Structure formats: C-alpha cells, structure tokens
Short mmCIF file of C-alpha atoms and ligand atoms in Angstrom, two decimals:
data_model
loop_
_atom_site.label_atom_id
_atom_site.label_comp_id
_atom_site.label_asym_id
_atom_site.label_seq_id
_atom_site.Cartn_x
_atom_site.Cartn_y
_atom_site.Cartn_z
CA MET G 1 122.49 68.45 61.27
CA PRO G 2 125.63 70.47 62.21
CA GLU G 3 124.83 73.91 63.65
CA THR G 4 126.70 75.77 60.89
CA THR G 5 124.27 74.62 58.20
CA SER G 6 121.17 75.83 60.07
CA PRO G 7 119.50 78.94 58.59
CA ALA G 8 120.92 82.27 59.68
CA THR G 9 119.21 83.97 62.60
CA VAL G 10 119.06 87.60 63.64
CA LEU G 11 119.85 88.56 67.18
CA VAL G 12 118.38 91.13 69.57
CA TRP G 13 121.09 91.96 72.06
CA TYR G 14 119.35 93.17 75.24
CA ARG G 15 121.09 95.54 77.63
CA ASN G 16 119.34 98.30 79.63
CA ASP G 17 116.14 97.86 77.65
CA LEU G 18 114.38 94.90 79.25
CA ARG G 19 111.02 95.15 77.51
CA VAL G 20 109.15 94.15 74.39
CA HIS G 21 106.99 97.27 73.86
CA GLU G 22 108.42 100.31 72.07
CA HIS G 23 111.65 98.38 71.57
CA ALA G 24 112.98 99.47 68.21
CA ALA G 25 115.59 96.70 68.01
CA LEU G 26 113.09 93.92 68.68
CA THR G 27 110.58 95.44 66.26
CA ALA G 28 113.22 95.61 63.52
CA ALA G 29 114.44 92.07 64.20
CA LEU G 30 110.91 90.64 64.00
CA ALA G 31 110.31 92.52 60.75
CA ASP G 32 113.55 91.11 59.28
CA GLY G 33 111.85 87.86 58.32
CA ARG G 34 114.53 85.49 59.62
CA PRO G 35 114.30 83.53 62.88
CA VAL G 36 115.00 85.76 65.88
CA ARG G 37 116.98 84.98 69.05
CA ALA G 38 117.65 87.30 71.94
CA LEU G 39 120.76 87.55 74.10
CA TYR G 40 121.60 89.08 77.48
CA MET G 41 125.17 89.20 78.75
CA LEU G 42 125.15 88.99 82.52
CA CYS G 43 128.02 91.10 83.94
CA GLU G 44 127.88 90.83 87.73
CA GLN G 45 131.52 91.84 88.29
CA GLN G 46 130.96 94.89 86.10
CA TRP G 47 127.97 95.83 88.26
CA GLN G 48 130.19 95.58 91.31
CA ARG G 49 132.89 97.69 89.67
CA HIS G 50 130.28 100.31 88.77
CA GLY G 51 129.03 100.28 92.37
CA VAL G 52 125.52 99.22 91.38
CA ALA G 53 123.11 98.80 94.31
CA PRO G 54 122.26 95.14 95.04
CA LEU G 55 118.59 96.18 95.01
CA ARG G 56 118.98 97.42 91.46
CA SER G 57 120.69 94.16 90.43
CA TRP G 58 117.73 92.34 91.99
CA TYR G 59 115.30 94.49 89.97
CA VAL G 60 117.22 93.82 86.74
CA LEU G 61 117.42 90.07 87.31
CA GLN G 62 113.74 89.75 88.16
CA SER G 63 112.80 91.87 85.15
CA LEU G 64 115.04 89.70 82.99
CA ARG G 65 113.11 86.64 84.13
CA GLU G 66 109.81 88.25 83.11
CA LEU G 67 111.31 89.33 79.79
CA GLY G 68 112.60 85.82 79.08
CA GLU G 69 109.15 84.39 79.67
CA THR G 70 107.40 87.04 77.56
CA LEU G 71 109.83 86.54 74.68
CA ALA G 72 109.41 82.78 74.93
CA ARG G 73 105.66 83.18 74.42
CA MET G 74 106.48 85.22 71.30
CA GLY G 75 108.65 82.38 70.03
CA VAL G 76 111.91 84.23 70.71
CA PRO G 77 114.43 82.32 72.86
CA LEU G 78 116.35 84.55 75.25
CA ASP G 79 119.83 83.23 75.99
CA ILE G 80 121.64 84.50 79.06
CA VAL G 81 125.42 84.32 78.87
CA ASN G 82 127.39 84.73 82.06
CA ALA G 83 130.12 87.15 80.98
CA GLY G 84 131.33 88.47 84.35
CA ASP G 85 132.57 91.81 83.09
CA PHE G 86 132.63 93.89 79.92
CA ALA G 87 136.16 92.76 79.03
CA GLU G 88 134.85 89.24 78.39
CA VAL G 89 131.85 90.34 76.31
CA PRO G 90 133.51 90.56 72.83
CA ARG G 91 135.04 87.07 73.09
CA LEU G 92 131.79 85.50 74.30
CA LEU G 93 129.78 87.37 71.70
CA GLY G 94 132.11 86.02 68.97
CA LYS G 95 131.57 82.48 70.27
CA TYR G 96 127.81 83.01 70.38
CA LEU G 97 127.69 84.37 66.81
CA ARG G 98 129.49 81.26 65.54
CA GLU G 99 127.33 78.83 67.51
CA HIS G 100 124.05 80.36 66.36
CA THR G 101 124.91 81.39 62.80
CA VAL G 102 123.91 84.98 63.47
CA ALA G 103 123.65 87.18 60.39
CA ARG G 104 122.80 90.49 62.02
CA ILE G 105 122.58 92.01 65.50
CA TYR G 106 119.96 94.56 66.52
CA CYS G 107 120.47 96.47 69.77
CA GLY G 108 119.83 99.70 71.64
CA ARG G 109 122.73 102.14 71.91
CA GLU G 110 124.31 102.97 75.26
CA TYR G 111 126.33 106.13 75.84
CA PRO G 112 128.56 105.89 78.96
CA LEU G 113 132.26 105.39 78.22
CA ASN G 114 132.72 101.78 79.35
CA GLU G 115 129.64 100.73 77.40
CA LEU G 116 130.91 102.58 74.30
CA ASN G 117 134.31 100.87 74.56
CA ARG G 118 132.63 97.47 74.97
CA ASP G 119 130.46 98.14 71.92
CA ARG G 120 133.40 99.32 69.79
CA ALA G 121 135.25 96.08 70.53
CA CYS G 122 132.13 94.07 69.70
CA ALA G 123 131.52 96.00 66.47
CA ALA G 124 135.10 95.27 65.30
CA LEU G 125 134.70 91.61 66.12
CA ALA G 126 131.30 91.35 64.43
CA ALA G 127 132.60 93.15 61.33
CA SER G 128 135.47 90.66 61.04
CA ALA G 129 132.89 87.86 61.17
CA GLY G 130 130.78 89.59 58.50
CA VAL G 131 127.97 90.36 60.97
CA GLU G 132 126.34 93.76 60.84
CA ILE G 133 125.29 95.53 64.07
CA VAL G 134 122.30 97.82 63.75
CA GLY G 135 121.93 100.24 66.69
CA PHE G 136 118.86 102.19 67.79
CA ASP G 137 118.60 105.20 70.10
CA HIS G 138 115.51 103.80 71.82
CA ALA G 139 116.67 104.76 75.32
CA VAL G 140 116.09 108.45 74.59
CA LEU G 141 113.55 110.60 72.79
CA VAL G 142 116.16 112.56 70.84
CA PRO G 143 119.49 110.92 69.90
CA PRO G 144 122.29 112.48 71.97
CA LYS G 145 124.52 113.86 69.20
CA LEU G 146 121.74 115.20 67.02
CA LEU G 147 120.97 118.63 68.47
CA MET G 148 123.75 121.22 68.38
CA SER G 149 123.71 124.86 69.42
CA GLY G 150 124.06 127.74 66.94
CA GLN G 151 127.84 127.46 67.34
CA GLY G 152 127.76 123.81 66.29
CA THR G 153 128.65 122.63 69.81
CA PRO G 154 126.63 120.42 72.15
CA TYR G 155 124.07 122.17 74.31
CA THR G 156 125.31 122.71 77.85
CA VAL G 157 122.39 124.84 79.06
CA PHE G 158 119.03 123.15 79.57
CA THR G 159 116.54 125.85 78.47
CA PRO G 160 117.77 126.27 74.87
CA TYR G 161 118.28 122.48 74.71
CA ARG G 162 114.68 121.93 75.70
CA ARG G 163 113.47 124.38 73.04
CA ALA G 164 115.45 122.57 70.33
CA TRP G 165 114.34 119.21 71.77
CA GLU G 166 110.64 120.17 71.59
CA LYS G 167 111.06 121.51 68.06
CA TRP G 168 112.78 118.36 66.86
CA LEU G 169 110.19 116.13 68.50
CA SER G 170 107.27 118.08 66.98
CA ALA G 171 108.83 117.67 63.54
CA HIS G 172 110.18 114.12 63.78
CA GLY G 173 108.69 112.80 67.02
CA PRO G 174 108.63 109.08 67.59
CA LEU G 175 105.52 107.33 66.36
CA PRO G 176 104.14 104.32 68.20
CA ALA G 177 106.12 101.28 67.11
CA PRO G 178 104.21 99.02 64.70
CA THR G 179 102.44 96.05 66.22
CA ARG G 180 104.91 93.34 67.11
CA ARG G 181 104.95 90.17 65.11
CA ARG G 182 105.74 86.75 66.42
CA ASN G 183 108.90 84.90 65.58
CA PRO G 184 108.32 82.33 62.85
CA GLY G 185 107.65 79.08 64.69
CA SER G 186 105.88 78.37 67.94
CA SER G 187 106.46 79.32 71.59
CA VAL G 188 109.72 78.22 73.17
CA LEU G 189 110.79 77.62 76.74
CA PHE G 190 112.81 80.18 78.64
CA ALA G 191 115.94 78.42 79.87
CA GLY G 192 117.59 81.21 81.87
CA ASN G 193 115.96 80.75 85.29
CA ALA G 194 118.80 78.74 86.84
CA LEU G 195 121.36 81.41 85.99
CA ILE G 196 119.07 84.14 87.31
CA ASP G 197 118.46 82.21 90.55
CA ALA G 198 122.21 81.74 91.03
CA ALA G 199 122.86 85.45 90.52
CA LEU G 200 120.00 86.39 92.86
CA SER G 201 121.28 84.10 95.60
CA GLY G 202 124.56 86.05 95.71
CA LEU G 203 122.84 89.37 96.31
CA ALA G 204 121.44 89.10 99.81
CA VAL G 205 118.96 91.98 99.48
CA PRO G 206 116.59 92.12 102.47
CA GLU G 207 112.92 91.46 101.85
CA SER G 208 112.14 94.75 103.59
CA LEU G 209 113.57 96.39 100.44
CA THR G 210 112.42 94.03 97.69
CA SER G 211 108.85 93.93 99.00
CA LYS G 212 108.52 97.63 98.11
CA TRP G 213 109.17 97.08 94.41
CA GLN G 214 107.49 95.31 91.53
CA PRO G 215 109.99 94.47 88.78
CA GLY G 216 109.25 93.95 85.10
CA GLU G 217 107.60 95.59 82.13
CA LEU G 218 104.05 94.61 82.93
CA SER G 219 103.98 96.43 86.23
CA ALA G 220 105.92 99.43 84.84
CA ARG G 221 103.34 99.93 82.10
CA LYS G 222 100.49 99.70 84.62
CA GLN G 223 102.23 102.25 86.82
CA LEU G 224 102.58 104.61 83.86
CA ARG G 225 98.87 104.28 83.11
CA ARG G 226 97.99 104.98 86.76
CA PHE G 227 100.19 108.05 86.85
CA ILE G 228 98.84 109.45 83.57
CA ASP G 229 95.24 108.94 84.74
CA ALA G 230 95.59 110.10 88.34
CA GLY G 231 98.86 112.01 88.81
CA LEU G 232 99.74 113.93 85.68
CA SER G 233 97.30 116.83 85.90
CA GLY G 234 98.38 117.80 89.44
CA TYR G 235 102.07 117.02 88.88
CA ARG G 236 103.31 120.59 88.63
CA GLN G 237 101.68 121.76 91.86
CA ARG G 238 102.37 118.65 93.91
CA ARG G 239 105.64 117.19 92.72
CA ASP G 240 107.92 119.00 95.19
CA TYR G 241 106.22 117.71 98.33
CA PRO G 242 107.73 114.36 99.31
CA ALA G 243 104.89 113.48 101.69
CA LEU G 244 102.39 113.57 98.81
CA ALA G 245 104.09 110.89 96.67
CA ALA G 246 102.93 112.90 93.64
CA THR G 247 105.63 111.93 91.14
CA SER G 248 105.51 108.92 88.83
CA VAL G 249 108.27 106.84 90.52
CA LEU G 250 109.01 105.50 87.07
CA SER G 251 112.75 106.24 87.26
CA THR G 252 113.59 102.62 88.09
CA ALA G 253 111.69 101.30 85.08
CA LEU G 254 113.08 104.01 82.83
CA SER G 255 116.67 103.45 83.87
CA ALA G 256 116.49 99.65 83.49
CA GLY G 257 114.49 100.03 80.29
CA THR G 258 111.51 97.99 81.47
CA LEU G 259 109.59 101.03 80.29
CA SER G 260 110.32 103.06 77.19
CA VAL G 261 110.67 106.83 77.40
CA THR G 262 108.86 106.99 74.06
CA GLU G 263 105.87 105.27 75.62
CA CYS G 264 105.92 107.83 78.46
CA TRP G 265 106.04 110.73 76.03
CA LEU G 266 103.29 109.31 73.84
CA ALA G 267 101.13 108.66 76.92
CA ALA G 268 101.54 112.22 78.28
CA ARG G 269 101.09 114.11 74.99
CA PRO G 270 97.27 113.95 74.76
CA ALA G 271 97.06 115.78 78.11
CA LEU G 272 98.67 118.82 76.45
CA GLN G 273 95.37 119.39 74.61
CA ASP G 274 93.37 119.51 77.83
CA ALA G 275 93.33 122.83 79.72
CA ALA G 276 93.07 121.06 83.10
CA SER G 277 96.11 118.85 82.61
CA ARG G 278 98.29 120.87 80.21
CA GLU G 279 100.50 122.39 82.93
CA GLY G 280 101.16 119.04 84.56
CA ALA G 281 101.91 117.36 81.26
CA GLU G 282 104.29 120.13 80.15
CA CYS G 283 106.13 119.94 83.43
CA TRP G 284 106.44 116.13 83.37
CA ILE G 285 107.57 116.10 79.74
CA GLY G 286 110.17 118.66 80.87
CA GLU G 287 111.57 116.01 83.24
CA LEU G 288 111.85 113.59 80.34
CA ALA G 289 113.80 116.35 78.58
CA TRP G 290 116.18 116.61 81.57
CA ARG G 291 116.73 112.88 81.24
CA ASP G 292 117.70 113.26 77.56
CA PHE G 293 119.75 116.37 78.40
CA TYR G 294 122.02 114.55 80.85
CA ARG G 295 122.37 111.62 78.46
CA GLN G 296 123.56 113.91 75.68
CA ILE G 297 125.95 115.59 78.12
CA MET G 298 127.39 112.19 79.01
CA ALA G 299 127.69 111.21 75.34
CA ASN G 300 129.28 114.49 74.27
CA PHE G 301 131.65 114.87 77.23
CA PRO G 302 133.05 111.38 77.92
CA ARG G 303 135.55 112.82 80.44
CA LEU G 304 132.63 112.98 82.90
CA ALA G 305 132.63 109.19 82.95
CA ARG G 306 136.21 109.36 84.27
CA GLY G 307 134.99 111.19 87.36
CA GLU G 308 135.88 114.68 86.14
CA ALA G 309 133.87 117.74 87.06
CA PHE G 310 132.29 119.54 84.12
CA ARG G 311 133.60 122.94 85.31
CA GLU G 312 137.35 122.79 85.12
CA ASP G 313 138.08 125.37 87.83
CA THR G 314 136.30 123.21 90.41
CA ARG G 315 139.12 120.65 90.05
CA TYR G 316 141.15 122.95 92.29
CA ILE G 317 138.68 122.84 95.16
CA GLN G 318 140.07 121.40 98.37
CA TRP G 319 137.20 119.26 99.63
CA SER G 320 136.89 118.29 103.27
CA SER G 321 137.97 114.78 104.24
CA ASP G 322 135.90 114.67 107.44
CA ASN G 323 134.84 111.02 107.55
CA SER G 324 132.72 111.25 110.66
CA ARG G 325 130.56 113.94 109.06
CA PHE G 326 130.34 111.89 105.87
CA GLN G 327 129.23 108.90 107.93
CA ALA G 328 126.60 111.01 109.73
CA TRP G 329 125.22 112.08 106.33
CA CYS G 330 125.21 108.49 105.00
CA GLU G 331 123.28 107.23 108.00
CA GLY G 332 120.81 110.15 108.29
CA ARG G 333 122.26 111.56 111.54
CA THR G 334 123.17 115.12 110.52
CA GLY G 335 120.76 116.77 112.96
CA TYR G 336 118.86 118.37 110.04
CA PRO G 337 115.51 116.54 109.92
CA LEU G 338 114.78 116.84 106.20
CA VAL G 339 118.28 115.71 105.21
CA ASP G 340 118.09 112.81 107.65
CA ALA G 341 114.61 111.81 106.47
CA ALA G 342 115.90 111.87 102.89
CA GLN G 343 118.89 109.67 103.63
CA ARG G 344 116.76 107.24 105.63
CA GLN G 345 114.24 107.08 102.79
CA LEU G 346 117.12 106.00 100.56
CA LEU G 347 118.36 103.36 103.02
CA GLN G 348 114.89 102.01 103.80
CA THR G 349 113.37 102.02 100.30
CA GLY G 350 116.25 102.26 97.78
CA TRP G 351 114.75 105.44 96.31
CA MET G 352 114.67 109.15 97.14
CA HIS G 353 112.31 111.93 96.09
CA ASN G 354 113.81 114.43 93.63
CA ARG G 355 113.50 117.50 95.89
CA LEU G 356 115.26 115.56 98.63
CA ARG G 357 118.03 114.40 96.30
CA MET G 358 118.79 118.07 95.63
CA VAL G 359 118.58 119.05 99.31
CA SER G 360 120.70 116.14 100.47
CA ALA G 361 123.31 116.45 97.70
CA MET G 362 123.66 120.16 98.29
CA PHE G 363 124.00 119.58 102.01
CA LEU G 364 126.85 117.11 101.51
CA SER G 365 128.69 119.19 98.96
CA LYS G 366 128.10 122.64 100.49
CA HIS G 367 127.38 122.38 104.23
CA LEU G 368 129.82 119.52 104.79
CA PHE G 369 131.96 120.53 101.81
CA ILE G 370 132.62 116.88 101.01
CA ASP G 371 133.54 115.88 97.46
CA TRP G 372 130.31 115.33 95.47
CA ARG G 373 131.85 112.17 93.97
CA ARG G 374 131.59 110.45 97.36
CA GLY G 375 127.89 111.26 97.47
CA GLU G 376 127.41 110.21 93.85
CA GLU G 377 128.95 106.84 94.63
CA PHE G 378 126.91 106.42 97.82
CA PHE G 379 123.68 107.13 95.95
CA MET G 380 124.65 104.65 93.25
CA ARG G 381 125.28 101.94 95.87
CA HIS G 382 121.78 102.37 97.28
CA LEU G 383 119.46 103.61 94.53
CA ILE G 384 117.24 101.15 92.73
CA ASP G 385 117.05 103.68 89.88
CA GLY G 386 120.83 104.37 89.90
CA ASP G 387 121.51 105.85 86.49
CA PHE G 388 124.97 107.08 85.65
CA ALA G 389 124.00 110.11 83.52
CA ALA G 390 121.14 111.35 85.76
CA ASN G 391 123.03 110.72 88.99
CA ASN G 392 126.19 112.43 87.79
CA GLY G 393 124.14 115.31 86.35
CA GLY G 394 122.14 115.69 89.58
CA TRP G 395 125.23 115.64 91.77
CA GLN G 396 127.15 118.10 89.65
CA TRP G 397 124.10 120.36 89.51
CA SER G 398 123.82 120.35 93.30
CA ALA G 399 127.55 120.79 93.92
CA SER G 400 127.75 123.62 91.31
CA THR G 401 130.51 121.80 89.43
CA GLY G 402 128.32 120.78 86.49
CA THR G 403 126.81 122.08 83.31
CA ASP G 404 123.92 124.48 83.86
CA ALA G 405 124.38 123.84 87.57
CA ALA G 406 123.06 125.78 90.54
CA PRO G 407 125.38 128.80 90.98
CA TYR G 408 127.94 128.12 93.72
CA PHE G 409 126.57 130.89 95.94
CA ARG G 410 123.13 129.26 95.93
CA VAL G 411 122.92 127.15 99.06
CA PHE G 412 119.62 125.57 100.03
CA SER G 413 118.84 126.09 103.69
CA PRO G 414 117.86 122.64 104.97
CA ILE G 415 115.53 124.33 107.45
CA ARG G 416 113.79 126.56 104.93
CA GLN G 417 113.46 123.67 102.44
CA SER G 418 111.89 121.62 105.21
CA GLU G 419 109.39 124.37 106.13
CA ARG G 420 108.45 124.88 102.46
CA PHE G 421 108.23 121.32 101.20
CA ASP G 422 107.22 119.36 104.31
CA PRO G 423 105.33 122.09 106.19
CA GLU G 424 103.55 119.77 108.62
CA GLY G 425 106.59 117.54 109.07
CA GLU G 426 104.59 114.58 107.78
CA PHE G 427 107.40 113.14 105.69
CA ILE G 428 109.98 113.73 108.45
CA ARG G 429 107.84 111.90 111.00
CA ARG G 430 107.60 108.91 108.65
CA PHE G 431 111.37 108.43 108.48
CA VAL G 432 112.68 110.07 111.66
CA PRO G 433 110.45 108.63 114.39
CA GLU G 434 112.57 110.28 117.11
CA LEU G 435 110.91 113.55 116.05
CA ALA G 436 107.34 112.25 115.81
CA GLY G 437 106.26 114.06 118.98
CA LEU G 438 107.39 117.52 117.86
CA SER G 439 104.96 120.16 116.59
CA ALA G 440 104.94 121.30 112.96
CA LYS G 441 106.66 124.47 114.13
CA SER G 442 109.52 122.76 115.96
CA ILE G 443 110.15 119.77 113.74
CA HIS G 444 112.26 121.58 111.14
CA ALA G 445 114.89 122.71 113.67
CA PRO G 446 114.46 120.48 116.75
CA TRP G 447 117.40 122.04 118.61
CA ARG G 448 115.23 125.16 118.95
CA ALA G 449 112.23 123.23 120.34
CA PRO G 450 111.14 124.08 123.91
CA VAL G 451 112.16 120.53 124.87
CA PRO G 452 114.57 119.14 122.22
CA PRO G 453 114.42 115.34 121.92
CA ASP G 454 117.44 113.79 123.63
CA ASN G 455 117.75 110.90 121.16
CA TYR G 456 118.27 113.09 118.08
CA PRO G 457 121.66 114.67 117.24
CA GLN G 458 122.54 118.35 117.26
CA PRO G 459 123.30 119.79 113.78
CA VAL G 460 126.72 118.57 112.56
CA VAL G 461 127.45 122.06 111.23
CA PRO G 462 125.58 125.36 111.59
CA HIS G 463 123.81 126.63 108.48
CA GLU G 464 125.09 130.13 109.13
CA GLY G 465 128.34 130.92 107.34
CA VAL G 466 128.09 128.08 104.78
CA LYS G 467 127.38 130.34 101.82
CA GLU G 468 130.38 132.56 102.63
CA ARG G 469 132.75 129.58 103.04
CA VAL G 470 131.59 127.97 99.80
CA THR G 471 131.85 131.24 97.88
CA ALA G 472 135.39 131.79 99.13
CA ALA G 473 136.43 128.24 98.20
CA PHE G 474 135.01 128.49 94.66
CA ARG G 475 136.68 131.86 94.15
CA ALA G 476 139.99 130.50 95.40
CA ALA G 477 139.70 127.56 92.99
CA ARG G 478 139.14 129.92 90.08
CA THR G 479 142.13 132.05 91.06
CA MET G 480 144.26 128.93 91.34
CA MET G 481 143.26 127.76 87.86
CA GLU G 482 143.95 131.18 86.36
CA SER G 483 147.40 131.29 87.93
CA GLN G 484 148.43 127.93 86.41
C1 FAD X 501 121.69 114.31 93.30
C2 FAD X 501 120.72 113.68 92.33
C3 FAD X 501 120.90 112.35 91.95
C4 FAD X 501 120.00 111.76 91.03
N1 FAD X 501 120.21 110.45 90.67
C5 FAD X 501 119.37 109.87 89.77
C6 FAD X 501 119.55 108.53 89.36
O1 FAD X 501 120.51 107.85 89.76
N2 FAD X 501 118.64 107.99 88.51
C7 FAD X 501 117.57 108.70 88.02
O2 FAD X 501 116.77 108.16 87.23
N3 FAD X 501 117.40 109.99 88.36
C8 FAD X 501 118.24 110.59 89.23
N4 FAD X 501 118.02 111.90 89.60
C9 FAD X 501 116.92 112.65 88.97
C10 FAD X 501 115.58 112.60 89.71
O3 FAD X 501 115.77 112.89 91.07
C11 FAD X 501 114.87 111.26 89.58
O4 FAD X 501 114.82 110.89 88.21
C12 FAD X 501 113.44 111.37 90.10
O5 FAD X 501 113.45 111.69 91.46
C13 FAD X 501 112.74 110.05 89.91
O6 FAD X 501 111.44 110.12 90.42
P1 FAD X 501 110.19 109.93 89.49
O7 FAD X 501 110.38 108.74 88.64
O8 FAD X 501 109.00 109.97 90.36
O9 FAD X 501 110.28 111.21 88.57
P2 FAD X 501 109.18 112.09 87.84
O10 FAD X 501 109.18 113.40 88.53
O11 FAD X 501 107.92 111.39 87.67
O12 FAD X 501 109.88 112.33 86.41
C14 FAD X 501 109.71 111.42 85.31
C15 FAD X 501 111.03 110.88 84.86
O13 FAD X 501 111.86 111.91 84.34
C16 FAD X 501 113.22 111.61 84.64
N5 FAD X 501 113.75 112.69 85.48
C17 FAD X 501 113.10 113.41 86.40
N6 FAD X 501 113.90 114.34 86.94
C18 FAD X 501 115.10 114.19 86.35
C19 FAD X 501 116.35 114.85 86.48
N7 FAD X 501 116.52 115.88 87.32
N8 FAD X 501 117.38 114.42 85.74
C20 FAD X 501 117.24 113.41 84.88
N9 FAD X 501 116.08 112.74 84.70
C21 FAD X 501 115.03 113.13 85.43
C22 FAD X 501 113.25 110.28 85.37
O14 FAD X 501 113.50 109.26 84.44
C23 FAD X 501 111.85 110.21 85.94
O15 FAD X 501 111.42 108.90 86.20
C24 FAD X 501 118.92 112.51 90.50
C25 FAD X 501 118.76 113.85 90.91
C26 FAD X 501 119.64 114.42 91.81
C27 FAD X 501 119.43 115.84 92.22
#
C-alpha cells in the first residue's frame, strides 16, 4: 500500500526533553487516539556552533538511546533524523511529515533565540502542509511570558518574581500527568542505535569523564528519589560546602530533560508540611525558581542570546585581554586554591558546584577583569549540564552585568570564600594534590605558609585593590554611556 494512504499519525518531536514521565507532549499525543511516532533531529554541527561540551553530547546521545528503547516498549517508534544544523531542520521536517502522513505535531517549547527561529520556520512549513503544531511549556514550572510585574513588564528582580511564581503555582500548579497509555499496536524495535553509535564515535570523550555519569531518565529519577529522601532536609545548611556533596546534582538531567522540573517540584512539595524538612524544601524549590527565572529572562530579552550584557552601561567596559592569565584560570593555575580546585573539578568531572561557579566566575570577571563571555563559553565547552539560560544568568550575575546581579562593588575574596566554605581544605586537597600536605590554616593562602609548596604557583594577581579597580571601571563605563 502506498505510504500516503496509511492512516494519519501524530508526532512527538523530542528536543531537550528526553523522557517519558511528566512529558506533556507525549501524554497529549497518546491521548489523541491516533498512532503515535516520535522524532529526534540530531544536530551535531549546531552543537559545535553552540560550543556544547562533548561530554554533554555523550550524555544526550546515551539518554536518547535509552529513550528510544523505552518508547519502543510502549509501541512508539522513535526516528532519529540526522539534520546537521538547525538550518536543515525545516526541510527535513517537511520531508518527514510527507513520508509519515503526520496530522499533528506535539512538542515542548524552547526559548533561546536560535531555537525560536528554527521553530518559527517549522511552524510556517507545517501550517502550509496543513499540520498543526501543539507546544507545551513542560521544561519550566511557570511559562516564561506569563508573569508580569505591576508595570506590565517582565520581572527582572528575583525576589518579587519568586513571590509571583509561588502564588501562580499554588493557584494553578502542575498536577501529576495522567498515567501514560500505550500506542495502539504492539512493541516496536528501536532502529536508531547505528546513528547514535556513529555520533558517539566522533566525540572522543575520555572514559575518566563518562565513567562519572549515568545518562538517561531511569537513573535521573532514582537520583531524585535519593536526594528527596536523604538530602533535601539538610539542603539549606549544607548546600554551600563543596566537600559535602550536599546538592542534588540533577542539573544535567534537568537541562537535557531526562528529568522533568515538574516531577522535582511535586517530589519536594510534601516536605514543606514537615517541620524538619521545610527549610530544606523551601530552599531547594527556590533553586527551581531561579531556573525558571533565568529562562523567562532569556525568553523576554532575546538580545542576551546575541551575547549582549543585560546592563547596557557595561557594554563600555574595557575588559583585559591578558591571555596568559585567562589560560591560568582555565587550567586551574591561578595560585588561589579554591578557584583552582573549582576549575580542576570542572576539567576532571564536567561539573562544578554552585558556590564554586560563583567564586570562579567572579574571579575571572573581577580579579582578572576578563570578559565574562570568555568564561561563559569555557564553561559551556566543559559542563555536562551546560544550559544557555542558567549559564548566561550565572555569569552575568557574577560579573555584575546582569539582571538582579551582584552589585559591581561586591567582590568575593577567594581566600575568605575558601576559609568559609572549605574550612578544613578537604575539597581543595581532593583536586589540588600539590597542597595536600598543608594544614587547614595554610591551605587557603599557601604563599603565606611557613614553607610554601614549590610546585604550586604564586597568585596571578593580588586580591588587594581589586574592588577599587572594578569600581572605577564600572563608574567609567557609566560615565561613557551617559556622555554618548
Ligand atoms: C557562573 C555560573 C554558571 C552556571 N552555569 C549553569 C549551567 O550551565 N547549567 C545549569 O544547570 N546551571 C548553571 N548554573 C547554576 C547552578 O550552579 C547549577 O544549576 C547547580 O550548581 C547545579 O547543581 P545541582 O543540580 O546540585 O543543584 P541543586 O542545588 O540541587 O539545585 C536544583 C536545581 O535547580 C537549578 N538551579 C540551581 N541553582 C540555579 C541557578 N543559580 N540558576 C539556575 N538554575 C539553578 C538546577 O537545575 C539544579 O539542578 C550556573 C551558575 C553560575 C554561578
């Protein structure tokens, strides 16, 4: 029988949402009543253009394999189309719609600029073919253009955003998605393994990195359960100490969508009723709010996706172009133990603790006065959880160029941060073995030790004077903007 006479199917177009649980698009497609197919457009060149870390690509590809097999057991074939980059996606989608007699597409919405442009082109093409696209905001708890301030403008300050966010969620909060139904028909075979293997073979990610991570939805959901049971109640007190590993480390799963943020929120909510765990749950839910906050910033201010700073006056800042200092920061050789331990954690594991991301980003943008965009890009090239909105938000917060950012005169002392958040030097010793023999007193500033280690560098810049230099540069930038 020719393909065009086969019954119409509905399509779930997978992107950064590689899961079957709490997946609004899949749930809606299965409830539609027609046969369901799923599609993933593989865009390796686009990943390269976006500077995605090979480790993250590895995580996505391995998770895709698990997804394909899970969907196959549900009777939903997952097709992987090798598109290369976003520019090719509309044409290949058009071809796919014709070949499979697709009547409707269900997908999750994405908010960064390139993704929006891709989706606009696809929507026009689908409309001309009479195919409806139904989008869902299942990557966030609150859709990004929904909450507006009293002035009718997007929120740019976190605290009032969080208040409105909580209020909206209490009134309309997501309910658990209804139980999934199987596709009409029996199990199918997943046919995408060869394409995944080919893509993986081009990545060359060392096993020392991949062995630290467990891709896929199954493991992400287990990790969430473990964190809720064992980590949530103490989260507020313990989360800032990198040696304790007291955070959820779910950012990779959340950014690739192997775990749904709705599932996280629903799992943490019951702890709010328990006096012993309320504080921890409130604090952790607050981090989920930060995640939504930066996504709505990205959606409402698309100029950020073109590399612009949120604060316009900071465009006039003359950043340092000292490449040898930048290189020392990249490699964890700044002479500041906590910064170096942070950077080495990133290089050796593909992940960095949140406190350290702030310390390290502030060090690059304030002590070394190097353009935050260089750090943002470096993080993206190494982070397994590299997420455009959160990374850009975190960098602009640290560099004081962003919305609701740290004020420019606030400069973390890398020594004081080290004494406060790694008091025994336990985390430093793990990643900077040259300092393993120093006492807890000396390890934060080894150049002051009675016998400084001779295989560890002197500080690349002194901490003293940084605040004054940064303050002067920010003031000069403002004056320059005002005189234009
Ligand atoms: C300079 C800088 C760069 C960053 N780059 C990224 C990035 O590329 N990808 C990324 O997911 N996060 C990024 N963050 C935010 C944060 O550091 C990580 O989300 C967090 O360290 C992940 O650890 P976790 O999963 O254990 O978080 P938990 O403390 O367990 O928090 C739970 C979840 O909330 C979200 N979250 C937590 N803190 C933030 C935050 N400040 N902003 C937005 N979402 C948050 C994450 O999805 C996280 O998994 C960055 C922060 C800074 C300061």
